[in-house]
Tab-separated table of C-alpha atoms in Angstrom:
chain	number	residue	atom	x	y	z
N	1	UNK	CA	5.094	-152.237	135.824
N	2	UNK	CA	5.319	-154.096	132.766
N	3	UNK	CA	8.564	-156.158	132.395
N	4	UNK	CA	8.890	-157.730	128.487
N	5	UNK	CA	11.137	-160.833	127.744
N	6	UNK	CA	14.276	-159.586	126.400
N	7	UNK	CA	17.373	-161.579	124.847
N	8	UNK	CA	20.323	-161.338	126.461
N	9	UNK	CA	23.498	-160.108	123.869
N	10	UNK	CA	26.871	-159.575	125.355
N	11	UNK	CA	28.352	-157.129	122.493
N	12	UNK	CA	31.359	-155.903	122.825
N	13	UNK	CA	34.997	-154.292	121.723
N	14	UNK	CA	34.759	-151.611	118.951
N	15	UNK	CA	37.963	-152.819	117.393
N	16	UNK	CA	38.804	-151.847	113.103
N	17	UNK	CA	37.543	-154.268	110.707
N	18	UNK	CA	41.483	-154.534	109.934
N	19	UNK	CA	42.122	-156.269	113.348
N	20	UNK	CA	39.172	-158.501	113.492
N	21	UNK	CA	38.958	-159.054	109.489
N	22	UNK	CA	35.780	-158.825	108.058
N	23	UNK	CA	32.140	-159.919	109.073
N	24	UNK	CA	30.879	-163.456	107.029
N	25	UNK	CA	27.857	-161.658	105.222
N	26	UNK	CA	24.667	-162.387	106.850
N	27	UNK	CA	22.551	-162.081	103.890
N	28	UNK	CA	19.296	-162.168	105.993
N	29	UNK	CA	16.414	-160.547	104.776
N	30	UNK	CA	14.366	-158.143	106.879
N	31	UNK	CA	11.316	-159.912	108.821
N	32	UNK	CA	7.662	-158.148	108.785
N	33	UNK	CA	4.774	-159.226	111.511
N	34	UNK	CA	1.531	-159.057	112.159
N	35	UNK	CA	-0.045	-155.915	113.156
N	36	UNK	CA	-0.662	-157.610	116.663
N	37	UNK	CA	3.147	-157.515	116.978
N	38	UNK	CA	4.637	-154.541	117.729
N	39	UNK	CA	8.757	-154.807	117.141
N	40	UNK	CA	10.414	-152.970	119.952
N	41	UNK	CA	14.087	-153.857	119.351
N	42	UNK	CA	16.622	-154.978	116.105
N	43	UNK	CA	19.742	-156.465	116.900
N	44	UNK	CA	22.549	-154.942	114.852
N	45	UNK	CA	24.054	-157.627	112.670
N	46	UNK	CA	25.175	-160.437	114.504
N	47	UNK	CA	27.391	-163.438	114.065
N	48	UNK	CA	27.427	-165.678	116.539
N	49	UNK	CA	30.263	-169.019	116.598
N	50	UNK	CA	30.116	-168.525	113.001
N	51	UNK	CA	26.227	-168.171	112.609
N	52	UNK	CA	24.941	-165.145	111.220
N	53	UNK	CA	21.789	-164.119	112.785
N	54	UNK	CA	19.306	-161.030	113.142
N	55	UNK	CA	17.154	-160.734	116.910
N	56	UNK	CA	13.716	-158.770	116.975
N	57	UNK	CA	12.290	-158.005	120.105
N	58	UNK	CA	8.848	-157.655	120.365
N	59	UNK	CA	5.903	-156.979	122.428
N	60	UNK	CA	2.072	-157.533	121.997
N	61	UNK	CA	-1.499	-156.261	123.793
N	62	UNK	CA	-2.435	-160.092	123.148
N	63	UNK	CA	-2.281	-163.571	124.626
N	64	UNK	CA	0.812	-165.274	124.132
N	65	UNK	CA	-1.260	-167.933	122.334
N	66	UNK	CA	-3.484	-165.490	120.008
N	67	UNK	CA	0.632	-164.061	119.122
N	68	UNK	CA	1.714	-167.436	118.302
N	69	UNK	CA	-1.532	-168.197	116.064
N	70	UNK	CA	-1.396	-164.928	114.337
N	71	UNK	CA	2.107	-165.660	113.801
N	72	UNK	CA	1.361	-168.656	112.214
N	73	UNK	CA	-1.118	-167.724	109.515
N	74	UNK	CA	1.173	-164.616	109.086
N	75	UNK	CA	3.766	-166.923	107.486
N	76	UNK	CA	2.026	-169.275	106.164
N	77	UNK	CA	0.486	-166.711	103.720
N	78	UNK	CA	3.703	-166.098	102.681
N	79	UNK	CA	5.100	-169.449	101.679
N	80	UNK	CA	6.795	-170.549	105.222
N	81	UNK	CA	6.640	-173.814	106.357
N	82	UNK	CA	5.404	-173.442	109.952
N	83	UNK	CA	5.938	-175.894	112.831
N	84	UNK	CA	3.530	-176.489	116.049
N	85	UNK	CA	3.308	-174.208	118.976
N	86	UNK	CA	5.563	-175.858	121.434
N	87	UNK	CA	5.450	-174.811	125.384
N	88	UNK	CA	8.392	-175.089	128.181
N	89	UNK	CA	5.924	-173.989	131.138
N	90	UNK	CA	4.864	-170.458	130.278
N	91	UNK	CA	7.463	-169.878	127.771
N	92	UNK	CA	5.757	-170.509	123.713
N	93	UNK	CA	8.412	-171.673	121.146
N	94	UNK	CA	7.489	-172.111	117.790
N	95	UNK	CA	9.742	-173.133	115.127
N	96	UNK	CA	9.317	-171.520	110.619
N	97	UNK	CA	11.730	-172.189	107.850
N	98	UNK	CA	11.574	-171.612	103.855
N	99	UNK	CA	14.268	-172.359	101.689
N	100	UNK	CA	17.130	-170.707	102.992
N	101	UNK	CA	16.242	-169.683	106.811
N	102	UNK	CA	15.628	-171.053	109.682
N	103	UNK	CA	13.232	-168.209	112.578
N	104	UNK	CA	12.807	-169.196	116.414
N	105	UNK	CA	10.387	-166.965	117.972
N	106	UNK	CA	9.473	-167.535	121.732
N	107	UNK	CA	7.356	-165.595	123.758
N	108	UNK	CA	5.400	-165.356	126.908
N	109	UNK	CA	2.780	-163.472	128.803
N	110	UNK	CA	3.838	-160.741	130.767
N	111	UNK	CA	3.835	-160.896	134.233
N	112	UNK	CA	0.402	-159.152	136.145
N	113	UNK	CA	-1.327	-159.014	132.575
N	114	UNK	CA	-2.646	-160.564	129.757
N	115	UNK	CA	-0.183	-158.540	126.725
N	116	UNK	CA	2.637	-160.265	126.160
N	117	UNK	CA	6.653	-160.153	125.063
N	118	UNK	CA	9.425	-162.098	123.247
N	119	UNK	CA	11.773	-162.635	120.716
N	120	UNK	CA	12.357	-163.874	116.924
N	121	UNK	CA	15.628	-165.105	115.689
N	122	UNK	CA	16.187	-165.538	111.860
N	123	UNK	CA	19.420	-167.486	110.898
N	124	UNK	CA	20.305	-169.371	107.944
N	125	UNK	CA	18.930	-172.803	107.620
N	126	UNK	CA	21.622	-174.932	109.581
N	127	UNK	CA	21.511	-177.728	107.389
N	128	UNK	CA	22.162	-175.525	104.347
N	129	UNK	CA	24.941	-173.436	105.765
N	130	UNK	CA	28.281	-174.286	107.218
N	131	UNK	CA	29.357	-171.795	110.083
N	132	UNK	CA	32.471	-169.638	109.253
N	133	UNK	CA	33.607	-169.768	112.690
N	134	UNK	CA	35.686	-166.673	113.831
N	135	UNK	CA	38.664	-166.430	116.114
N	136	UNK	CA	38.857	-163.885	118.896
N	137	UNK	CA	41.498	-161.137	119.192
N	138	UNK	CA	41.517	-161.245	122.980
N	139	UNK	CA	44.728	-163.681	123.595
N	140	UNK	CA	43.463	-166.802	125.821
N	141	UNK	CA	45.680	-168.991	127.949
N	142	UNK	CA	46.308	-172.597	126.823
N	143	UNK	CA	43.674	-173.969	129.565
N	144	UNK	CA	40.476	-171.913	128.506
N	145	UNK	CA	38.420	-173.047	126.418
N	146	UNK	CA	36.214	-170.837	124.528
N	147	UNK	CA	31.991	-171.309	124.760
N	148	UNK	CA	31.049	-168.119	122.470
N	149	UNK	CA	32.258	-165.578	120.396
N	150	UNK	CA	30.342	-163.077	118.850
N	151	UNK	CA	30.921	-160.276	116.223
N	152	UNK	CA	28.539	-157.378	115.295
N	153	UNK	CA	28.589	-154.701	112.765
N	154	UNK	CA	26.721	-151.697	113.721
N	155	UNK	CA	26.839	-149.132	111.046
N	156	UNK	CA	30.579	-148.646	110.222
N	157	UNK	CA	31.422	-150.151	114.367
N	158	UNK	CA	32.066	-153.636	114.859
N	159	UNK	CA	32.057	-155.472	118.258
N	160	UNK	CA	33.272	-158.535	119.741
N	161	UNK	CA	32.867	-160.314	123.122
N	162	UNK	CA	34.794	-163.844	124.332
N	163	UNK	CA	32.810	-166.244	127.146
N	164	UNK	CA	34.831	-168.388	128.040
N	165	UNK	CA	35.757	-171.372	130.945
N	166	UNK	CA	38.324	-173.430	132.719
N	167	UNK	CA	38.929	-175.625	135.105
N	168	UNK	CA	41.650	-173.615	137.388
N	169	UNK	CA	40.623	-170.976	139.888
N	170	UNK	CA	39.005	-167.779	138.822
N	171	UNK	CA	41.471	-165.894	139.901
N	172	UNK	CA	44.408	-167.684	138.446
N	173	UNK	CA	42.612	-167.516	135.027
N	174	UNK	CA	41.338	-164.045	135.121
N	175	UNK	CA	44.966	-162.196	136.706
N	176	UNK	CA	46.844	-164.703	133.877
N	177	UNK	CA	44.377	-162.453	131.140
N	178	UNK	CA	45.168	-158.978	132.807
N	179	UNK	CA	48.477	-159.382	132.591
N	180	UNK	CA	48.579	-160.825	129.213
N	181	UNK	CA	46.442	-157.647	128.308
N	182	UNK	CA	48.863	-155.514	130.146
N	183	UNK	CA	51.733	-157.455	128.183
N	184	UNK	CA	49.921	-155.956	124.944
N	185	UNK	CA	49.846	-152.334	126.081
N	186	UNK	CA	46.643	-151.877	127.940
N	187	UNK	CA	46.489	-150.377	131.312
N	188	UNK	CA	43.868	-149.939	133.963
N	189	UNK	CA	41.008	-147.670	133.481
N	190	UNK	CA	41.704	-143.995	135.855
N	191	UNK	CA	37.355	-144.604	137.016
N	192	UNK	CA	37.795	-148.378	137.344
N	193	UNK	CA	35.419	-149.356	139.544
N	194	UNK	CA	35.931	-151.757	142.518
N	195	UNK	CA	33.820	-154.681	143.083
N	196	UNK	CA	33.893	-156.875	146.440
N	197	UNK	CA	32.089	-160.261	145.754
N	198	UNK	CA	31.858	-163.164	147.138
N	199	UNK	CA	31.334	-164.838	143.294
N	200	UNK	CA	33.378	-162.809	141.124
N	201	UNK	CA	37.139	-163.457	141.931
N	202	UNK	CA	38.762	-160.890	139.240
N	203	UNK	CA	36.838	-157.830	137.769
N	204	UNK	CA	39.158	-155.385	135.720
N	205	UNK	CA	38.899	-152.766	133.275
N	206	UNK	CA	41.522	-151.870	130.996
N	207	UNK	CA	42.130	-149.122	128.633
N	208	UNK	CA	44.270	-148.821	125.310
N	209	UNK	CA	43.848	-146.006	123.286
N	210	UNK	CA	40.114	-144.841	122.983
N	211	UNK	CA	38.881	-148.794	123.506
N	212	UNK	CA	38.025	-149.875	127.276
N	213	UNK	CA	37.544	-153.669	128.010
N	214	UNK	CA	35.688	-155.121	130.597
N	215	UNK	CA	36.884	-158.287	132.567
N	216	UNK	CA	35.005	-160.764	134.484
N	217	UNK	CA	36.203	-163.748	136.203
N	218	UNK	CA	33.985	-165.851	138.793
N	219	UNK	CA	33.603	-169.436	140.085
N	220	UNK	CA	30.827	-171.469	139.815
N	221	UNK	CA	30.038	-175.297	141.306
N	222	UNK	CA	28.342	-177.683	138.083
N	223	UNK	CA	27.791	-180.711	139.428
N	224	UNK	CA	29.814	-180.771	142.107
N	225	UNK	CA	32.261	-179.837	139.976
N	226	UNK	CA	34.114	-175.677	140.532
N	227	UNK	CA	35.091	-173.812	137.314
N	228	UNK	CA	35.561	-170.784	136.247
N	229	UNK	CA	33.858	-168.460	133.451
N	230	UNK	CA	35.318	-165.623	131.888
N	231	UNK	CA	33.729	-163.052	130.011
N	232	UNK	CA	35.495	-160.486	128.321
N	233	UNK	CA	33.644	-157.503	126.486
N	234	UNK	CA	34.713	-154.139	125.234
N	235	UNK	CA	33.705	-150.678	124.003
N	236	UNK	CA	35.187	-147.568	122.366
């Protein structure tokens, strides 16, 4: 079974553009590839602490390292400046700008074959644009402090989801969120599911109108050290 590198985007609560305010504009134009690329996946519109960004998955019949070279030349003929093929173990990086944008596209071979699988992220040029950073709806207590928020638009839908982390217990942090959501109207789902873990301390869902947010608070040990993470996502 073939099993393709895929990026990881925690999207989340369907809330009006009225309650969230509007999207920075992303302004990114659309990527093509080389026809030993085949594009399996676009992200919806993405911002991401401020940074907008577009995410193409993609998958190949080739070597990682024929991808990466075909890549190159692809851009190059049309006016990108293209970086060297870097590799962390099997994973190939490889880093292209022009004028205004910045891509990232890593890659690697796909396990019990020779195709391979991977991703290309196109953001604006760091050094040329200043992040509008956005502030979450979700109400956080005074001793979390936030990693990542994201915002998508997807068609006339727009989505948010909050990680999050703090040094109290995860069960302090995540029952002092539930009842700051249930302080705002929401109540728990009717088909909430139950989960017993030994990692995740508080797992809720809660409902308010036609949106339903997910809530996950566990504990992990970082260098000795326990804290908690929170991550909060949502759907209509």
């Amino acid at each position: 079974m073939r099993r393709f590198l895929s990026v990881l985007m925690v999207v989340g609560a369907l809330y009006p553009a009225t309650s969230l305010g509007a999207l920075p504009s992303s302004r990114l134009p659309k990527l093509s590839f080389p026809p030993s690329v085949e594009v399996t996946e676009i992200s919806p519109d993405l911002i991401r602490n401020g940074m907008p960004m577009r995410i193409y998955g993609f998958r190949s019949n080739h070597r990682i390292e024929d991808v990466m070279t075909d890549m190159q030349h692809y851009l190059e003929e049309r006016h990108f400046v293209v970086g060297k093929v870097m590799a962390l173990g099997e994973l190939k990086t490889l880093g292209v700008s022009d004028q205004k944008h910045f891509i990232n596209i890593q890659g690697q071979r796909v396990r019990h074959g020779q195709s391979s699988a991977g991703f290309v992220v196109i953001t604006p040029r760091p050094d040329l644009y200043e992040p509008k950073m956005t502030t979450p709806s979700i109400p956080l207590p005074d001793d979390v402090d936030l990693l990542s928020h994201e915002l998508y638009r997807d068609g006339d839908r727009m989505g948010e989801a909050v990680l999050a982390i703090s040094p109290q217990r995860a069960r302090y942090v995540g029952n002092a969120l539930v009842t700051g959501f249930e302080d705002a109207g929401w109540g728990a789902a009717p088909n909430e599911m139950k989960i017993t873990s030994d990692t995740i301390a508080v797992y809720r869902v809660l409902t308010k109108g036609d949106r339903v947010c997910r809530l996950i608070a566990m504990d992990q040990t970082i260098d000795g050290k326990t804290i908690a993470t929170i991550d909060v996502t949502c759907h209509n």
